[in-house]
Coordinates of N, CA and C and ligand atoms in Angstrom, one line a residue:
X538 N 70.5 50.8 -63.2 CA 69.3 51.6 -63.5 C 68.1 51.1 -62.7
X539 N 68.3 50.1 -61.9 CA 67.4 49.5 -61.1 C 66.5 50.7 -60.2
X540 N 67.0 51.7 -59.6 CA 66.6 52.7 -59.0 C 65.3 53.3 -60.3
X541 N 66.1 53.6 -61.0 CA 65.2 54.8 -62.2 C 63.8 54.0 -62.1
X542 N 64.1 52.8 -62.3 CA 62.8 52.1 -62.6 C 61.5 52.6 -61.6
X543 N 62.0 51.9 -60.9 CA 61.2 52.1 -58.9 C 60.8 53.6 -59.0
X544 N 61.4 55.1 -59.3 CA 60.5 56.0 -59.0 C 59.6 56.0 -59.9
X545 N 58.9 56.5 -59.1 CA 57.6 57.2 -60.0 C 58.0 58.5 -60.4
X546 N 57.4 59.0 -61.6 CA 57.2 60.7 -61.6 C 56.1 60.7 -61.2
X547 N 55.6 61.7 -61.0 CA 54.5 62.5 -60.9 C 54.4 64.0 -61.3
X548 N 52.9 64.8 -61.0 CA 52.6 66.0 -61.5 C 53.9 66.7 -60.6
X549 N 54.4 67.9 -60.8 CA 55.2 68.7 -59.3 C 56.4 68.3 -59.8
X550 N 56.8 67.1 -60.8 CA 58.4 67.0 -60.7 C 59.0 67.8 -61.8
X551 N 60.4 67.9 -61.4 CA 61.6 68.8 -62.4 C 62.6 68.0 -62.8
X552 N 62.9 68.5 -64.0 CA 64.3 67.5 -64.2 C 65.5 68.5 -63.8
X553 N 66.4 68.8 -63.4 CA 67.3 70.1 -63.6 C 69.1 68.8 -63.9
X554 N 69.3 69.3 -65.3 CA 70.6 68.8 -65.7 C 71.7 69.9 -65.9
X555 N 72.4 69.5 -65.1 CA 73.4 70.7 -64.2 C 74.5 70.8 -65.4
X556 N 74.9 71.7 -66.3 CA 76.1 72.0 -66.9 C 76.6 71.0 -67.9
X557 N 76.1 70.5 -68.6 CA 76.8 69.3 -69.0 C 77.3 70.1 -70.4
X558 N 78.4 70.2 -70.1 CA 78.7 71.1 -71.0 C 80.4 70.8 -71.7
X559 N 80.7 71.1 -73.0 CA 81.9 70.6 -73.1 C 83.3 70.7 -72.5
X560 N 83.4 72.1 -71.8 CA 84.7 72.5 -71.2 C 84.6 71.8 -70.2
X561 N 83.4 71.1 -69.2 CA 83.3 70.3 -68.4 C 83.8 68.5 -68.5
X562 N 83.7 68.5 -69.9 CA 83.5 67.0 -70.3 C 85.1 66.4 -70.9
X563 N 85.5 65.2 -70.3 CA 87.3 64.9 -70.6 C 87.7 66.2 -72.0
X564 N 88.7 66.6 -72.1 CA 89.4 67.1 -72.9 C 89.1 68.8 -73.0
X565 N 88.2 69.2 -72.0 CA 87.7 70.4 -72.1 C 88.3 71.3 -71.0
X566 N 88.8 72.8 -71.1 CA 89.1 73.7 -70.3 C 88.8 73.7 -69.2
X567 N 88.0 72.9 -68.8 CA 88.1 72.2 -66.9 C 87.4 71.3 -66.8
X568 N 88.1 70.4 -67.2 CA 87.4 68.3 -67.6 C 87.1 68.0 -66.0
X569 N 86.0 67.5 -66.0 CA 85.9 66.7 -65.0 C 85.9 65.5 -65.0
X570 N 86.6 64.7 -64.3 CA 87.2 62.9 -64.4 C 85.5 62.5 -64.9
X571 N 85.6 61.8 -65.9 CA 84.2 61.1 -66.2 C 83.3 61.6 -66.4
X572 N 83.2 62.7 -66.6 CA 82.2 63.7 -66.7 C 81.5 63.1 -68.1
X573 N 82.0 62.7 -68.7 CA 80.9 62.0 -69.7 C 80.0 60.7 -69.8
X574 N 80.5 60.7 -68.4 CA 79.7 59.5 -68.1 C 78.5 59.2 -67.4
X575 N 77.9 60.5 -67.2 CA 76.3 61.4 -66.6 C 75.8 61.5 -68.1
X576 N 75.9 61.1 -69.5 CA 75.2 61.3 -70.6 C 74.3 60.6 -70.8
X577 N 74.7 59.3 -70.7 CA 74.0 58.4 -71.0 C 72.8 58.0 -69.7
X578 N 73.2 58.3 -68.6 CA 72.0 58.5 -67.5 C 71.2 59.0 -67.5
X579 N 71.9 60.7 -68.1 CA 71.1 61.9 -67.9 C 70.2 61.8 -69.2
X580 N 70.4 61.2 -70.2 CA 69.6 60.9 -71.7 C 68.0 60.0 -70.7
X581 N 68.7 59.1 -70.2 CA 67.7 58.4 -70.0 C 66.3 58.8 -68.8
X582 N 67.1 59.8 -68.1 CA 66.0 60.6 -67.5 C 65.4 61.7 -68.2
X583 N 65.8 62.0 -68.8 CA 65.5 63.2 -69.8 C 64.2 62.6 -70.7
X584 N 64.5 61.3 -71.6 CA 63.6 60.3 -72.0 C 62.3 60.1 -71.1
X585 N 62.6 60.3 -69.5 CA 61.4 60.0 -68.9 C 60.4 61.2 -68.6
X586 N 61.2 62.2 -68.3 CA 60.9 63.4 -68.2 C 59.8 63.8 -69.2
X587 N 60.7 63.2 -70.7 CA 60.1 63.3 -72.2 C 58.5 63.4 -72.0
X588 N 58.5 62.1 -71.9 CA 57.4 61.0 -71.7 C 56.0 61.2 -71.0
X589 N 56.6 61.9 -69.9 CA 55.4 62.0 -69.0 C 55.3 63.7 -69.2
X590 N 55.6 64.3 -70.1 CA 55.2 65.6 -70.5 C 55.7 66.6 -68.8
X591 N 56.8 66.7 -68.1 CA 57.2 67.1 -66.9 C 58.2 68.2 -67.3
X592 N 58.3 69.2 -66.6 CA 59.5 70.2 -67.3 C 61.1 70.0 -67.2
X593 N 61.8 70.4 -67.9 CA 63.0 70.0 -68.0 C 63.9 71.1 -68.3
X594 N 64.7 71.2 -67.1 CA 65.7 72.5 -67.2 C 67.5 72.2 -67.6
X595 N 67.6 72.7 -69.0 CA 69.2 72.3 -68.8 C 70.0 73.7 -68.6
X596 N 70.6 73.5 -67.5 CA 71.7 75.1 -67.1 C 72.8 74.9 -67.9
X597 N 73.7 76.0 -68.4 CA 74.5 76.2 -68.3 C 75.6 77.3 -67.9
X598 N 76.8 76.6 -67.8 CA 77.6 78.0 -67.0 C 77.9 78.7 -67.9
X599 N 77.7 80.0 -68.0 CA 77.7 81.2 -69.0 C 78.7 82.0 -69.1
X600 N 80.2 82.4 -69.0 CA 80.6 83.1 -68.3 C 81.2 84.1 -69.9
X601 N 81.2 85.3 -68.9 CA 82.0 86.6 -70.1 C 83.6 86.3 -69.6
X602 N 84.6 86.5 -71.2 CA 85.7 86.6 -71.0 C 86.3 87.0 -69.8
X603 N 86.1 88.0 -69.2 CA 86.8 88.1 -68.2 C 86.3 87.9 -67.0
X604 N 85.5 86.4 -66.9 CA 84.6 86.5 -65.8 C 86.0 86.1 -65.2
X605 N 85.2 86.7 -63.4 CA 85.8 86.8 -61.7 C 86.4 85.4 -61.4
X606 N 85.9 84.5 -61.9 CA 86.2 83.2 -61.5 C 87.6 82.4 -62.4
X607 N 87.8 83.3 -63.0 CA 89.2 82.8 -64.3 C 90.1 83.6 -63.1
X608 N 91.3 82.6 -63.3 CA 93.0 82.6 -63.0 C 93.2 83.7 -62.9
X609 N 93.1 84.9 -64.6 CA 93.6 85.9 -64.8 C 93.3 87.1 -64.3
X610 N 92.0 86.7 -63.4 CA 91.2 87.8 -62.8 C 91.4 87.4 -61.4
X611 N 92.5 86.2 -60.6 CA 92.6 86.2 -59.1 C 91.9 85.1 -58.9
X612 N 90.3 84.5 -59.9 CA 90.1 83.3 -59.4 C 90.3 82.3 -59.3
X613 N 89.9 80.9 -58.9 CA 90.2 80.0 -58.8 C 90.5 78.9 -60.4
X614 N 89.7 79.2 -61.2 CA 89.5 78.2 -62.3 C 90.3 78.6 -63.8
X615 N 90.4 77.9 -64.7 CA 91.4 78.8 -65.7 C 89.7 79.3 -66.5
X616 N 90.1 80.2 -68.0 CA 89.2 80.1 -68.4 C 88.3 78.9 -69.2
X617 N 86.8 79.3 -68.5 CA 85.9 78.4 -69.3 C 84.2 77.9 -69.3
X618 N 83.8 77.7 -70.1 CA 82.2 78.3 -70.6 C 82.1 79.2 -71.1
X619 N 83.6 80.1 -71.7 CA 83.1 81.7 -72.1 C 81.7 81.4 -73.2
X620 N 80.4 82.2 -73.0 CA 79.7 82.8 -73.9 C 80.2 82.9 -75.4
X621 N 78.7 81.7 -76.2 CA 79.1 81.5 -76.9 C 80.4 80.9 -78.1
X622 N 81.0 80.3 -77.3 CA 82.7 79.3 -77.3 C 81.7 78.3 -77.6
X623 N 82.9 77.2 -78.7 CA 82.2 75.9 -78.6 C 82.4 75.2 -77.3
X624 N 83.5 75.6 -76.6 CA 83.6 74.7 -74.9 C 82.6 75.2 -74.0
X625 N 81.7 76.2 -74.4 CA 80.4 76.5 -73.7 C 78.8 75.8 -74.3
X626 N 79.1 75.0 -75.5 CA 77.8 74.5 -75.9 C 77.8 72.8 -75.0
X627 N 76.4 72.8 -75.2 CA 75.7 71.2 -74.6 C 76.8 70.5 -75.2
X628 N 77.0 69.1 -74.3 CA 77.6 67.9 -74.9 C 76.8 67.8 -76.5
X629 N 77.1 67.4 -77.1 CA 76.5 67.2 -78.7 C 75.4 66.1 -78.1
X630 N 76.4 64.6 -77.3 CA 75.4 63.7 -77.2 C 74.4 63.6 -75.8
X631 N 74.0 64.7 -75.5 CA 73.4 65.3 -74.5 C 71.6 65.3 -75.5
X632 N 70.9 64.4 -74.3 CA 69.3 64.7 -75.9 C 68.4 65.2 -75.4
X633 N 68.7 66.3 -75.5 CA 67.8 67.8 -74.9 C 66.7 67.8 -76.2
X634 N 65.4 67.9 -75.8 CA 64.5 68.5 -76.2 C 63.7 69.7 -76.5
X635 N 63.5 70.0 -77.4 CA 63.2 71.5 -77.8 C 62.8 71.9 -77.0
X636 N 61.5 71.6 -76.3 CA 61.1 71.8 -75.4 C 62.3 72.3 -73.7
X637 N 62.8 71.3 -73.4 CA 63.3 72.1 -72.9 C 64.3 73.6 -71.9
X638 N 63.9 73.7 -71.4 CA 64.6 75.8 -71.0 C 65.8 74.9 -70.4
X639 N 66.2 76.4 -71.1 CA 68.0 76.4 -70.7 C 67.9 77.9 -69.9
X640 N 68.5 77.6 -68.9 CA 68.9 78.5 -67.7 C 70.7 78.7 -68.0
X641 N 70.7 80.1 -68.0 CA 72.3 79.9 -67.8 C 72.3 81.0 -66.7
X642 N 74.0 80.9 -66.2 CA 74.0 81.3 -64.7 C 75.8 82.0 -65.0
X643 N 75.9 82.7 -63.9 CA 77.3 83.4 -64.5 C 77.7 84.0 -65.2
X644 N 76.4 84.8 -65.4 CA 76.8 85.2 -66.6 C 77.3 87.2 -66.8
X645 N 77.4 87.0 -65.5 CA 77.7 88.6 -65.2 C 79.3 88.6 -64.6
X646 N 79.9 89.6 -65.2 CA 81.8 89.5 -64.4 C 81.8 89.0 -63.2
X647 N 80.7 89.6 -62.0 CA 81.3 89.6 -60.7 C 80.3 88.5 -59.9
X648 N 79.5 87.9 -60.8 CA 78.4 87.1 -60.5 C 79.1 85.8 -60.2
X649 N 80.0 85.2 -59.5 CA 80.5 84.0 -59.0 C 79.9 82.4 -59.0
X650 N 78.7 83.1 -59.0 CA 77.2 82.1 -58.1 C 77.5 80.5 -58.8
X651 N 77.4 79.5 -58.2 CA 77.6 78.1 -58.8 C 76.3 77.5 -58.7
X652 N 75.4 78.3 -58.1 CA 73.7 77.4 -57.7 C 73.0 78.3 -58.8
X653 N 72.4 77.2 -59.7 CA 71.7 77.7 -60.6 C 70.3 78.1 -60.5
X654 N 70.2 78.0 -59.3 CA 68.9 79.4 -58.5 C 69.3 80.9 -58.3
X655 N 70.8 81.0 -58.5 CA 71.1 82.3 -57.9 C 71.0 83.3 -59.4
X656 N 70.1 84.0 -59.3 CA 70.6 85.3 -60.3 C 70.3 84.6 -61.8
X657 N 69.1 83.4 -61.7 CA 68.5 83.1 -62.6 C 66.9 83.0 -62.6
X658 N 66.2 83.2 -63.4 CA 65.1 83.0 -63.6 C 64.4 81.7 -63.1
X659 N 65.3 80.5 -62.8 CA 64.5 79.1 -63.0 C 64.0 78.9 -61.9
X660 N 63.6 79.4 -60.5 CA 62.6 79.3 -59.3 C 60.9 79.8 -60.0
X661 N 61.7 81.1 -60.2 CA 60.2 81.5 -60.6 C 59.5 80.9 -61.7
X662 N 60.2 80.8 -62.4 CA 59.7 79.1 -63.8 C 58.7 78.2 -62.6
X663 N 59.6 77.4 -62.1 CA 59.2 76.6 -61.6 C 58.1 76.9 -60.6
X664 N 58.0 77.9 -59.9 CA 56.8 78.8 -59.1 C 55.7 78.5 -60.0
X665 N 55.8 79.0 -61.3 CA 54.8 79.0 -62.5 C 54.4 77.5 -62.6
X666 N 54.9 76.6 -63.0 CA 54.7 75.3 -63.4 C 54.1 74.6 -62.4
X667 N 54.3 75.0 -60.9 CA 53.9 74.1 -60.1 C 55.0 72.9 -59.6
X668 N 56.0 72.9 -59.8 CA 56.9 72.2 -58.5 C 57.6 72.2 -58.0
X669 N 57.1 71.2 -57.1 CA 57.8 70.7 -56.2 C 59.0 70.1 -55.9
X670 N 58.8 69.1 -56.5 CA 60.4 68.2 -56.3 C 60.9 68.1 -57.8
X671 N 62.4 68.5 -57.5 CA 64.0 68.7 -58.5 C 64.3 67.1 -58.2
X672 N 64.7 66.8 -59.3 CA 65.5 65.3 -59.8 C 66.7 66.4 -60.2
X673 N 67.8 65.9 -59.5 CA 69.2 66.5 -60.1 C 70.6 65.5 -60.3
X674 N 70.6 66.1 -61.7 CA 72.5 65.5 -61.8 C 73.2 66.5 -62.9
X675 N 74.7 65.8 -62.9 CA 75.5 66.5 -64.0 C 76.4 66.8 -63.3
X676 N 77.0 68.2 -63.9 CA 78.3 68.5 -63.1 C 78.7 70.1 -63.3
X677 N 79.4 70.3 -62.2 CA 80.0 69.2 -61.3 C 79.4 68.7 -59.7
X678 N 79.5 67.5 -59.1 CA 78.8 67.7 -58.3 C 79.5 68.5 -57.1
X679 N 80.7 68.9 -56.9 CA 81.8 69.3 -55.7 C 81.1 70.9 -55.8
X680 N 80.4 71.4 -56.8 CA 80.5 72.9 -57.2 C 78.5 73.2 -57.6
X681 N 78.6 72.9 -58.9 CA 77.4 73.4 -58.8 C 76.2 72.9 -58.7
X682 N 76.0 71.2 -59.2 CA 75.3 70.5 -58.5 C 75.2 70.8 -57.1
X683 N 76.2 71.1 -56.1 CA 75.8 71.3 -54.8 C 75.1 72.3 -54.2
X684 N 75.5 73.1 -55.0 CA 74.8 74.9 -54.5 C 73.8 75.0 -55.0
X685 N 73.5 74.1 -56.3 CA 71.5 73.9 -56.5 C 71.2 73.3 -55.7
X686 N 71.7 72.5 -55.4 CA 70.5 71.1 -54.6 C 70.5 72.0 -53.7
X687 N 71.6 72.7 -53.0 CA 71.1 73.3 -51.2 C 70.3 74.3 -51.6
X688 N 70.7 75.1 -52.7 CA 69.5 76.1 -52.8 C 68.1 75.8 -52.9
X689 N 67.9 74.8 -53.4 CA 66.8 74.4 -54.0 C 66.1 74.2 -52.7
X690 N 66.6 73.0 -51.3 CA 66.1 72.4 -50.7 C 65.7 73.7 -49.8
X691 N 66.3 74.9 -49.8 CA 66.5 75.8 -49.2 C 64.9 76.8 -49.5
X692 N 64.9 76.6 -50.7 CA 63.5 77.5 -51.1 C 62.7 76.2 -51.0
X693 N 62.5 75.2 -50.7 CA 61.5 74.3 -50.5 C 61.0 73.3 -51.2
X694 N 62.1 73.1 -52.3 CA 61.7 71.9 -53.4 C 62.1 70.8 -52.3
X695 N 61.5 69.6 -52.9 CA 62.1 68.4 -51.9 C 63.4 67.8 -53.4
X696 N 63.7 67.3 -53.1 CA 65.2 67.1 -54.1 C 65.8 65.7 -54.0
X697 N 65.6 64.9 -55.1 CA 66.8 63.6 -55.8 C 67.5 63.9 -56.1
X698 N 68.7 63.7 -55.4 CA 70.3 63.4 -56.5 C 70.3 62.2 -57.4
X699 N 70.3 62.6 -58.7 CA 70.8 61.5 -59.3 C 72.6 60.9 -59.1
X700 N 72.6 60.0 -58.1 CA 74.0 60.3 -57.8 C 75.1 59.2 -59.3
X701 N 74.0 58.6 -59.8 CA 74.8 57.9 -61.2 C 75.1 58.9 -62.2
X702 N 74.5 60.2 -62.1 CA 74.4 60.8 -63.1 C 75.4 62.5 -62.4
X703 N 76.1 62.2 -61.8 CA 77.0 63.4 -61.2 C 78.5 63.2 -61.4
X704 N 79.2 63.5 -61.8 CA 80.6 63.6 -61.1 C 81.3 64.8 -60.7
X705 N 82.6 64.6 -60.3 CA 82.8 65.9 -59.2 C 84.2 66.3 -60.2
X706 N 84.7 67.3 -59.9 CA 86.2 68.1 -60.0 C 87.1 67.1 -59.2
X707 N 87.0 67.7 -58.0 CA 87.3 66.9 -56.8 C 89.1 67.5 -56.8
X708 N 88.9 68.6 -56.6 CA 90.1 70.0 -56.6 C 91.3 68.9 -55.3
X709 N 90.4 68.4 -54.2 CA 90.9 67.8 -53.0 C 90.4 66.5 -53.3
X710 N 90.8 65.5 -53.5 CA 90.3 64.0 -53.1 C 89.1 64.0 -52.3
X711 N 88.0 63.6 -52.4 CA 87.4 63.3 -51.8 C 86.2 64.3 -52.1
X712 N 86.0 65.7 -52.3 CA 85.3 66.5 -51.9 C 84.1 65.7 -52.5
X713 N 84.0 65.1 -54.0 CA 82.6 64.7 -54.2 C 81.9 63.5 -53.5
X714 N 82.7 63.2 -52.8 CA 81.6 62.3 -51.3 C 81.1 63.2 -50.4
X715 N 82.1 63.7 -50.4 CA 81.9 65.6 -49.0 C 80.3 66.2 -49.7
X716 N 80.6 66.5 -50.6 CA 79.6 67.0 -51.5 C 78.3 66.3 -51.1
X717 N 78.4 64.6 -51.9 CA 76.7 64.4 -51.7 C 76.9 64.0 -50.0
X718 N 77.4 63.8 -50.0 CA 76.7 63.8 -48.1 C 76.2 65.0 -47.8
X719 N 77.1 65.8 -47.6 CA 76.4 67.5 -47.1 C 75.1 67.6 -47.9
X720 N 74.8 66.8 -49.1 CA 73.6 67.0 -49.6 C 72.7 66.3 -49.1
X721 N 72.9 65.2 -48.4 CA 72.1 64.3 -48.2 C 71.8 64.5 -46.5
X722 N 73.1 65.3 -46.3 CA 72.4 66.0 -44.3 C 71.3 67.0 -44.4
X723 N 71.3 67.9 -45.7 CA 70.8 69.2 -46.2 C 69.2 68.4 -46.3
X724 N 69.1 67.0 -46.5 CA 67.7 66.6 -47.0 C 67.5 66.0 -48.0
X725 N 68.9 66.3 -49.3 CA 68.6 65.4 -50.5 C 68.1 64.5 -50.2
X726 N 67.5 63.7 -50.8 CA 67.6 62.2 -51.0 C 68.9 61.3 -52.9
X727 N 69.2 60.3 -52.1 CA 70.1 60.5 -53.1 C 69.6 59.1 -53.8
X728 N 69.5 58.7 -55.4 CA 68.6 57.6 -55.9 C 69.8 57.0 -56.2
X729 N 70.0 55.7 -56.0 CA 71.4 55.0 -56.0 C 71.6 54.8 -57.5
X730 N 72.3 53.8 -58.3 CA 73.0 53.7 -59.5 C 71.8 52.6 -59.8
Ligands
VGL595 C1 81.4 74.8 -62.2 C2 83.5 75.3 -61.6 C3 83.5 76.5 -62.2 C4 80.2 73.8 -62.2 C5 81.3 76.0 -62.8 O1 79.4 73.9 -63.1 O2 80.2 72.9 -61.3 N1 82.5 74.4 -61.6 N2 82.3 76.8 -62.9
ZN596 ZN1 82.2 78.5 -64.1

């Protein structure tokens, strides 16, 4: 946690915690290895976030029964996040505060999108609030962690990977190194463990 210490927040920052969600987390309709292990990270940024009164976005993946991206419909993933399922709510030990916004994404049949910029409200939020730079983790990082962070750096946030606070699918060995590097050629910057 040596890293956490060393940044500063300031005015302009975001927190965005990418999906942490239970179909995501070991034992869930598409577990990702360790995926529970971005909780206790992500608690403690969220804590800072708290603190310094800074906005805090938690996404989730939203999907309708027969969303495009399920097996049964030709895509890639079995089903999961369906709307309103308990494998679609927050980790329990996830410590979100009332305060704050939940962005969900996917949430349309043919709406595929894994960057939780796409075909959500939370740019223009952040347009409103004034920032700048996204602090990001969660999961997964192979999928949608990745298609925020490039979106993001794409509309012109400057962007932290929390990389203690990510883990990947990792469909192929390796992809979640593939992952934050392409993020970190894209501009991320990545805050070590
Ligand atoms: C995700 C696969 C399918 C993610 C969402 O949140 O990274 N991955 N749907
Ligand atoms: Zn999904």
């Amino acid at each position: 946690m040596a890293m956490t210490e060393e940044i500063r927040l300031q005015p302009g920052d975001a927190l965005v915690v990418v999906d942490v969600q239970r179909d995501f987390l070991p034992g869930g309709a598409l577990a990702v290895p360790e995926g529970d292990a971005v909780v206790p990270v992500l608690n403690a940024w969220i804590a800072r976030f708290a603190a310094a009164g800074l906005p805090i976005a938690a996404t989730r993946d939203w999907h309708p029964a027969d969303h495009c991206s399920f097996l049964a419909q030709g895509g890639p993933w079995p089903p999961h996040c369906v709307i309103d399922t308990p494998g679609a709510a927050f980790s329990p030990d996830l410590d979100l505060p009332a305060t704050a916004t939940i962005v969900s994404k996917g949430t349309r049949q043919d709406d595929a999108g894994y960057s939780e910029f796409e075909g959500t409200p939370l740019h223009r939020q952040f347009q409103r609030l004034g920032v700048r730079r996204v602090f990001v983790g969660g999961l997964a990082t192979d999928y949608c962690v990745l298609n925020t962070v490039l979106d993001a750096l794409r509309l012109g946030y400057e962007v932290r990977l929390l990389t203690a606070g990510v883990r990947a699918v990792e469909v192929q060995p390796g992809d979640g190194a593939r992952a934050i590097a392409t993020m970190r050629a894209a501009g991320a910057v990545a805050l070590g463990d």
